[in-house]
Every structure is written in structure tokens, then in C-alpha cells.
CSV table of C-alpha atoms in Angstrom, one decimal:
chain,number,residue,atom,x,y,z
V,1,MET,CA,60.5,-44.7,43.0
V,2,PHE,CA,62.2,-43.5,39.8
V,3,PHE,CA,58.8,-43.9,38.0
V,4,LYS,CA,56.9,-42.5,40.5
V,5,SER,CA,58.8,-39.4,40.7
V,6,ASP,CA,58.9,-39.1,36.7
V,7,LYS,CA,55.2,-39.5,36.9
V,8,ASN,CA,54.7,-36.8,39.2
V,9,LYS,CA,57.2,-34.3,37.5
V,10,LEU,CA,55.1,-35.2,34.4
V,11,GLU,CA,51.9,-34.1,36.0
V,12,ASP,CA,53.4,-31.1,37.2
V,13,SER,CA,55.0,-30.2,34.1
V,14,PRO,CA,53.9,-26.6,32.4
V,15,LEU,CA,52.7,-28.8,29.4
V,16,THR,CA,50.4,-30.9,31.2
V,17,LEU,CA,49.1,-28.0,33.1
V,18,ASN,CA,48.4,-26.1,30.1
V,19,LEU,CA,46.7,-29.0,28.5
V,20,GLN,CA,44.4,-29.5,31.7
V,21,LYS,CA,43.4,-25.7,31.6
V,22,LYS,CA,42.8,-25.9,27.7
V,23,LYS,CA,40.5,-28.9,28.5
V,24,ARG,CA,38.5,-27.1,31.2
V,25,LEU,CA,38.0,-23.9,29.1
V,26,TYR,CA,37.0,-25.9,26.3
V,27,ILE,CA,34.4,-27.8,28.4
V,28,ILE,CA,33.4,-24.1,29.8
V,29,PHE,CA,33.2,-22.6,26.3
V,30,SER,CA,30.8,-25.7,25.1
V,31,ILE,CA,28.3,-25.5,28.1
V,32,CYS,CA,28.1,-21.5,27.4
V,33,THR,CA,27.6,-22.2,23.6
V,34,LEU,CA,25.1,-24.8,24.4
V,35,LEU,CA,23.3,-22.3,26.9
V,36,ILE,CA,23.2,-19.5,24.1
V,37,ALA,CA,22.0,-21.9,21.6
V,38,ALA,CA,19.2,-22.8,24.1
V,39,LEU,CA,18.1,-19.4,24.8
V,40,LEU,CA,18.2,-18.4,21.0
V,41,LEU,CA,16.0,-21.4,20.4
V,42,ILE,CA,13.4,-20.3,23.0
V,43,ASN,CA,13.5,-16.8,22.0
V,44,TRP,CA,13.0,-18.0,18.1
V,45,THR,CA,10.3,-20.2,19.3
V,46,LYS,CA,8.6,-17.3,20.9
V,47,LYS,CA,8.8,-15.0,18.0
V,48,PHE,CA,7.5,-17.4,15.7
V,49,GLU,CA,4.4,-18.4,18.0
V,50,ASN,CA,3.7,-14.3,18.0
V,51,GLU,CA,4.4,-14.0,14.0
V,52,LYS,CA,1.7,-16.7,13.8
V,53,ARG,CA,-1.0,-14.6,15.9
V,54,TRP,CA,0.0,-11.2,14.8
V,55,ILE,CA,0.1,-8.9,11.5
V,56,ASP,CA,1.8,-5.8,10.6
V,57,VAL,CA,-1.2,-3.6,8.8
V,58,VAL,CA,-0.9,-0.4,7.0
V,59,VAL,CA,-2.7,2.5,8.7
V,60,THR,CA,-2.8,6.2,8.7
V,61,SER,CA,-0.2,8.1,10.3
V,62,ARG,CA,-2.2,11.4,10.6
V,63,ASP,CA,-5.8,12.7,10.1
V,64,ILE,CA,-6.7,12.7,6.5
V,65,ASN,CA,-9.6,15.0,5.8
V,66,GLU,CA,-9.5,15.1,1.8
V,67,ILE,CA,-9.6,13.1,-1.2
V,68,LYS,CA,-6.0,12.3,-2.1
V,69,ILE,CA,-3.2,10.5,-3.6
V,70,VAL,CA,-1.4,8.5,-0.9
V,71,GLU,CA,2.1,9.1,0.0
V,72,ASP,CA,4.6,7.4,2.2
V,73,ILE,CA,4.2,10.2,5.0
V,74,ASP,CA,0.5,9.2,5.3
V,75,LEU,CA,1.0,5.9,6.5
V,76,GLN,CA,2.6,3.7,9.2
V,77,MET,CA,2.6,-0.1,10.0
V,78,GLN,CA,0.9,-1.3,13.2
V,79,ALA,CA,0.6,-5.1,14.5
V,80,TYR,CA,-3.1,-6.5,14.9
V,81,PRO,CA,-4.1,-10.0,15.9
V,82,LYS,CA,-4.6,-12.0,12.9
V,83,ILE,CA,-8.1,-12.9,14.0
V,84,LEU,CA,-9.3,-9.5,13.8
V,85,ILE,CA,-8.1,-8.7,10.1
V,86,ASN,CA,-9.5,-9.9,7.0
V,87,ASP,CA,-8.1,-9.8,3.2
V,88,GLU,CA,-9.0,-6.3,2.6
V,89,ILE,CA,-6.3,-4.9,4.6
V,90,PHE,CA,-2.9,-3.8,3.0
V,91,THR,CA,0.5,-5.3,4.7
V,92,LYS,CA,2.8,-3.2,2.5
V,93,LYS,CA,3.0,0.6,2.3
V,94,GLU,CA,4.2,0.6,-1.0
V,95,ASP,CA,0.9,-1.1,-2.4
V,96,LEU,CA,-0.9,1.6,-1.3
V,97,ILE,CA,1.3,4.7,-2.3
V,98,GLY,CA,0.0,6.4,-5.6
V,99,LEU,CA,-3.5,5.1,-5.0
V,100,THR,CA,-6.2,7.6,-4.4
V,101,LEU,CA,-7.9,7.5,-1.1
V,102,THR,CA,-11.8,8.3,-1.5
V,103,ARG,CA,-12.9,9.0,2.3
V,104,ASN,CA,-11.6,10.8,5.5
V,105,LEU,CA,-9.7,8.9,8.0
V,106,PRO,CA,-8.6,9.5,11.5
V,107,LYS,CA,-5.0,8.7,12.5
V,108,GLY,CA,-4.0,5.1,13.4
V,109,ALA,CA,-7.1,4.0,11.1
V,110,ILE,CA,-6.8,0.8,9.1
V,111,ILE,CA,-6.8,1.5,5.1
V,112,TYR,CA,-9.0,-1.3,3.4
V,113,LYS,CA,-8.9,-1.9,-0.4
V,114,ARG,CA,-12.7,-0.4,-0.6
V,115,ASP,CA,-11.0,3.0,0.6
V,116,VAL,CA,-8.9,3.7,-2.4
V,117,LEU,CA,-9.6,3.9,-6.0
V,118,GLN,CA,-7.6,1.1,-8.1
V,119,SER,CA,-8.8,-0.4,-11.4
V,120,ILE,CA,-12.5,0.7,-12.2
V,121,SER,CA,-14.5,-0.6,-15.2
V,122,SER,CA,-14.8,2.2,-17.7
V,123,ASP,CA,-18.8,1.9,-17.4
V,124,SER,CA,-18.7,1.7,-13.7
V,125,ILE,CA,-20.4,4.1,-10.9
V,126,SER,CA,-18.9,3.5,-7.7
V,127,LEU,CA,-17.7,4.9,-4.5
V,128,LEU,CA,-19.7,7.8,-3.0
V,129,LEU,CA,-17.8,11.0,-3.0
V,130,PRO,CA,-18.5,14.3,-1.0
V,131,GLN,CA,-21.3,16.7,-2.2
V,132,ASP,CA,-23.3,14.2,-4.0
V,133,LYS,CA,-20.7,13.2,-6.3
V,134,LYS,CA,-19.7,9.7,-7.5
V,135,ALA,CA,-16.5,8.2,-9.2
V,136,PHE,CA,-17.2,7.6,-12.8
V,137,SER,CA,-14.3,6.1,-15.3
V,138,ILE,CA,-14.5,6.5,-19.2
V,139,ASP,CA,-11.9,5.1,-21.5
V,140,ASP,CA,-9.9,8.1,-23.3
V,141,SER,CA,-11.0,6.6,-26.5
V,142,TRP,CA,-14.4,8.1,-26.0
V,143,LEU,CA,-12.8,11.5,-26.3
V,144,ALA,CA,-12.3,13.4,-29.8
V,145,ALA,CA,-8.7,13.9,-29.3
V,146,LYS,CA,-5.7,12.7,-26.9
V,147,THR,CA,-5.6,14.3,-23.4
V,148,PHE,CA,-3.1,14.7,-21.0
V,149,VAL,CA,-4.8,15.3,-17.8
V,150,LYS,CA,-3.5,14.3,-14.5
V,151,VAL,CA,-4.9,13.6,-11.2
V,152,LYS,CA,-6.3,16.4,-9.2
V,153,ASP,CA,-6.7,18.2,-12.7
V,154,HIS,CA,-10.1,20.0,-13.5
V,155,VAL,CA,-11.7,20.0,-16.6
V,156,ASP,CA,-14.7,21.3,-18.5
V,157,ILE,CA,-16.4,18.4,-20.5
V,158,VAL,CA,-17.6,19.8,-23.9
V,159,ILE,CA,-20.1,17.6,-25.5
V,160,GLY,CA,-21.4,18.1,-29.1
V,161,ASN,CA,-23.5,16.5,-31.7
V,162,GLU,CA,-21.5,16.4,-35.1
V,163,LYS,CA,-24.7,15.6,-36.8
V,164,THR,CA,-26.5,18.8,-35.8
V,165,ASN,CA,-25.6,22.5,-36.5
V,166,LEU,CA,-22.7,24.0,-34.4
V,167,GLY,CA,-24.1,25.1,-31.0
V,168,GLU,CA,-27.2,22.8,-31.1
V,169,ASN,CA,-27.4,19.9,-28.6
V,170,ASP,CA,-24.2,20.9,-27.0
V,171,PHE,CA,-23.5,20.7,-23.3
V,172,ILE,CA,-20.7,21.4,-21.1
V,173,ILE,CA,-19.9,19.6,-17.6
V,174,ARG,CA,-18.3,22.3,-15.6
V,175,ASN,CA,-15.3,22.0,-13.3
V,176,ALA,CA,-15.1,18.1,-13.2
V,177,GLU,CA,-12.2,16.9,-11.0
V,178,ILE,CA,-10.2,14.0,-12.2
V,179,ILE,CA,-9.5,11.9,-9.0
V,180,ASN,CA,-7.6,8.9,-10.9
V,181,VAL,CA,-5.7,7.9,-14.2
V,182,THR,CA,-4.9,4.2,-15.0
V,183,ASP,CA,-3.2,2.5,-17.9
V,184,ILE,CA,-5.1,-0.2,-19.7
V,185,SER,CA,-4.5,-2.6,-22.4
V,186,GLY,CA,-3.9,-1.4,-25.7
V,187,GLY,CA,-2.3,2.1,-24.9
V,188,SER,CA,-5.4,3.5,-23.5
V,189,LYS,CA,-6.0,5.1,-19.9
V,190,SER,CA,-8.9,5.1,-17.7
V,191,ILE,CA,-10.1,8.4,-16.5
V,192,THR,CA,-12.0,8.6,-13.2
V,193,LEU,CA,-13.8,11.9,-12.6
V,194,ALA,CA,-16.2,13.0,-10.0
V,195,LEU,CA,-19.5,13.8,-11.3
V,196,THR,CA,-23.2,14.1,-10.1
V,197,ASP,CA,-25.7,11.5,-11.0
V,198,ALA,CA,-27.1,14.0,-13.8
V,199,GLU,CA,-23.5,14.3,-15.3
V,200,ILE,CA,-23.1,10.3,-15.6
V,201,ARG,CA,-26.5,10.3,-17.3
V,202,LEU,CA,-25.1,13.0,-19.6
V,203,ILE,CA,-21.8,11.3,-20.4
V,204,MET,CA,-23.7,7.9,-21.0
V,205,TYR,CA,-26.2,9.6,-23.5
V,206,ALA,CA,-23.7,11.2,-25.2
V,207,LYS,CA,-21.6,8.0,-25.4
V,208,VAL,CA,-24.7,6.0,-26.7
V,209,ASN,CA,-25.6,8.5,-29.3
V,210,GLU,CA,-22.0,9.0,-30.5
V,211,PHE,CA,-21.5,12.9,-29.7
V,212,SER,CA,-18.2,13.9,-29.7
V,213,MET,CA,-16.6,14.7,-25.8
V,214,GLN,CA,-13.5,16.7,-25.3
V,215,PHE,CA,-11.7,17.7,-22.0
V,216,ALA,CA,-10.7,21.4,-21.6
V,217,ILE,CA,-8.4,21.8,-18.7
V,218,LEU,CA,-8.9,24.4,-16.4
V,219,PRO,CA,-6.2,26.8,-14.9
V,220,VAL,CA,-5.8,26.8,-11.3
V,221,GLN,CA,-7.7,30.0,-10.5
V,222,LEU,CA,-10.6,28.8,-12.3
V,223,ARG,CA,-11.1,25.6,-10.2
């Protein structure tokens, strides 16, 4: 009887009851932890499956109705099924900012690499522009003197034959817009202008025949 009574007292003691309570709490806590881990795993699995099927793509955040330098305000991200997307899209806004958009786009349109001016060969004719203009790039080493033109500047291109008398065989291409300026190797710049076919042929003729070419930057009021 003495031992049985002592056992009952031990089971009913505050220390024993406290240990039993802690044990129950530990079991409940363990079960809750396992449930949370299971829910997180399910959620992560679903998210992973969705990410495999969808991709965030750069699109326009507003209607763009002009040739312009792309800014952050022009862009937003939108998810598209990967099956509908090719390698010509942009997945980061910073890859587009600063490039020149060459065509009109409505709000929400995907911007493709063909829609912007990037690096263009100095002898290339590319990307149709409004009003029968084309984007044509020249190396600034073609010019008689260094130029400090920037994108959206307008210039008169003065072309002259130094081997003839002053004024003979001189030409002026008036009000040509600079639509891109890109650094190239050797410290030179590739300058892209919006020109007509006739103006492009004139520049190529001047280059082949070693005529002198120079830019005269126009003030804003004369553009």
C-alpha cells in the first residue's frame, strides 16, 4: 500500500503533470509543423509547375505612336505561356531601356528585338521608317571632323569634293534625324540616321569617291 500510494502521489505531482503537458504540446507542435511543411511543399510544387509553363515578358504600358528612346515608363511585365513565345522577346525591362523603338505599338503589345535599333552594321540599310525613310548607319570616321550629335538631333549633311573647286559637286542632305548612336571598337561611334533611298545612295557615292562629309547640327526651331 505504501508503494502504491507513493506511485499515485508521483503521478499526480505537479512535476509529472507538467511533463505530460509539455509532451502533449510537443506532439501537437510537431504535427502542426509537419502540416505546414506539407502545405508549403504543395504550394512550391504548384508554383514550380506554373513557372515551367509561363514566362514574364516585357510589353508596352501605353500606346506608343512615335519613334522614341525607350524609357521605364513605357514598359511593364506580363506573363505569357512559354509555348507562345520565341527567342525574339525581352524578359527584362533594363535590356530595353535606352534602345530606339522603330514602330508604333499599342498598349500591352509585346516588344520584339526586331522592333528596336540595337547594333547596326555601318554599311547596312535596315528597318523601314515612316515617310519612305530607312535607318542607315555610318561610322563617324567617315566624317571630316568629330561630331557630338545625340539621338533626336537633326543635322544637315554637307558633302563636298575636295579635289574640285569650292562649290562644284557639293551636296547637302537637309534635316536628317539621328535615331541611334552606338559606341563601337576603337573609340569610334556608329551613327544611325533616317534617310531616303536617294540620300543613302548619295552618301555611299560620297564614301566610295572619297568626298568630304560633315554634320551641321540644326537648332530646334529649324527642324
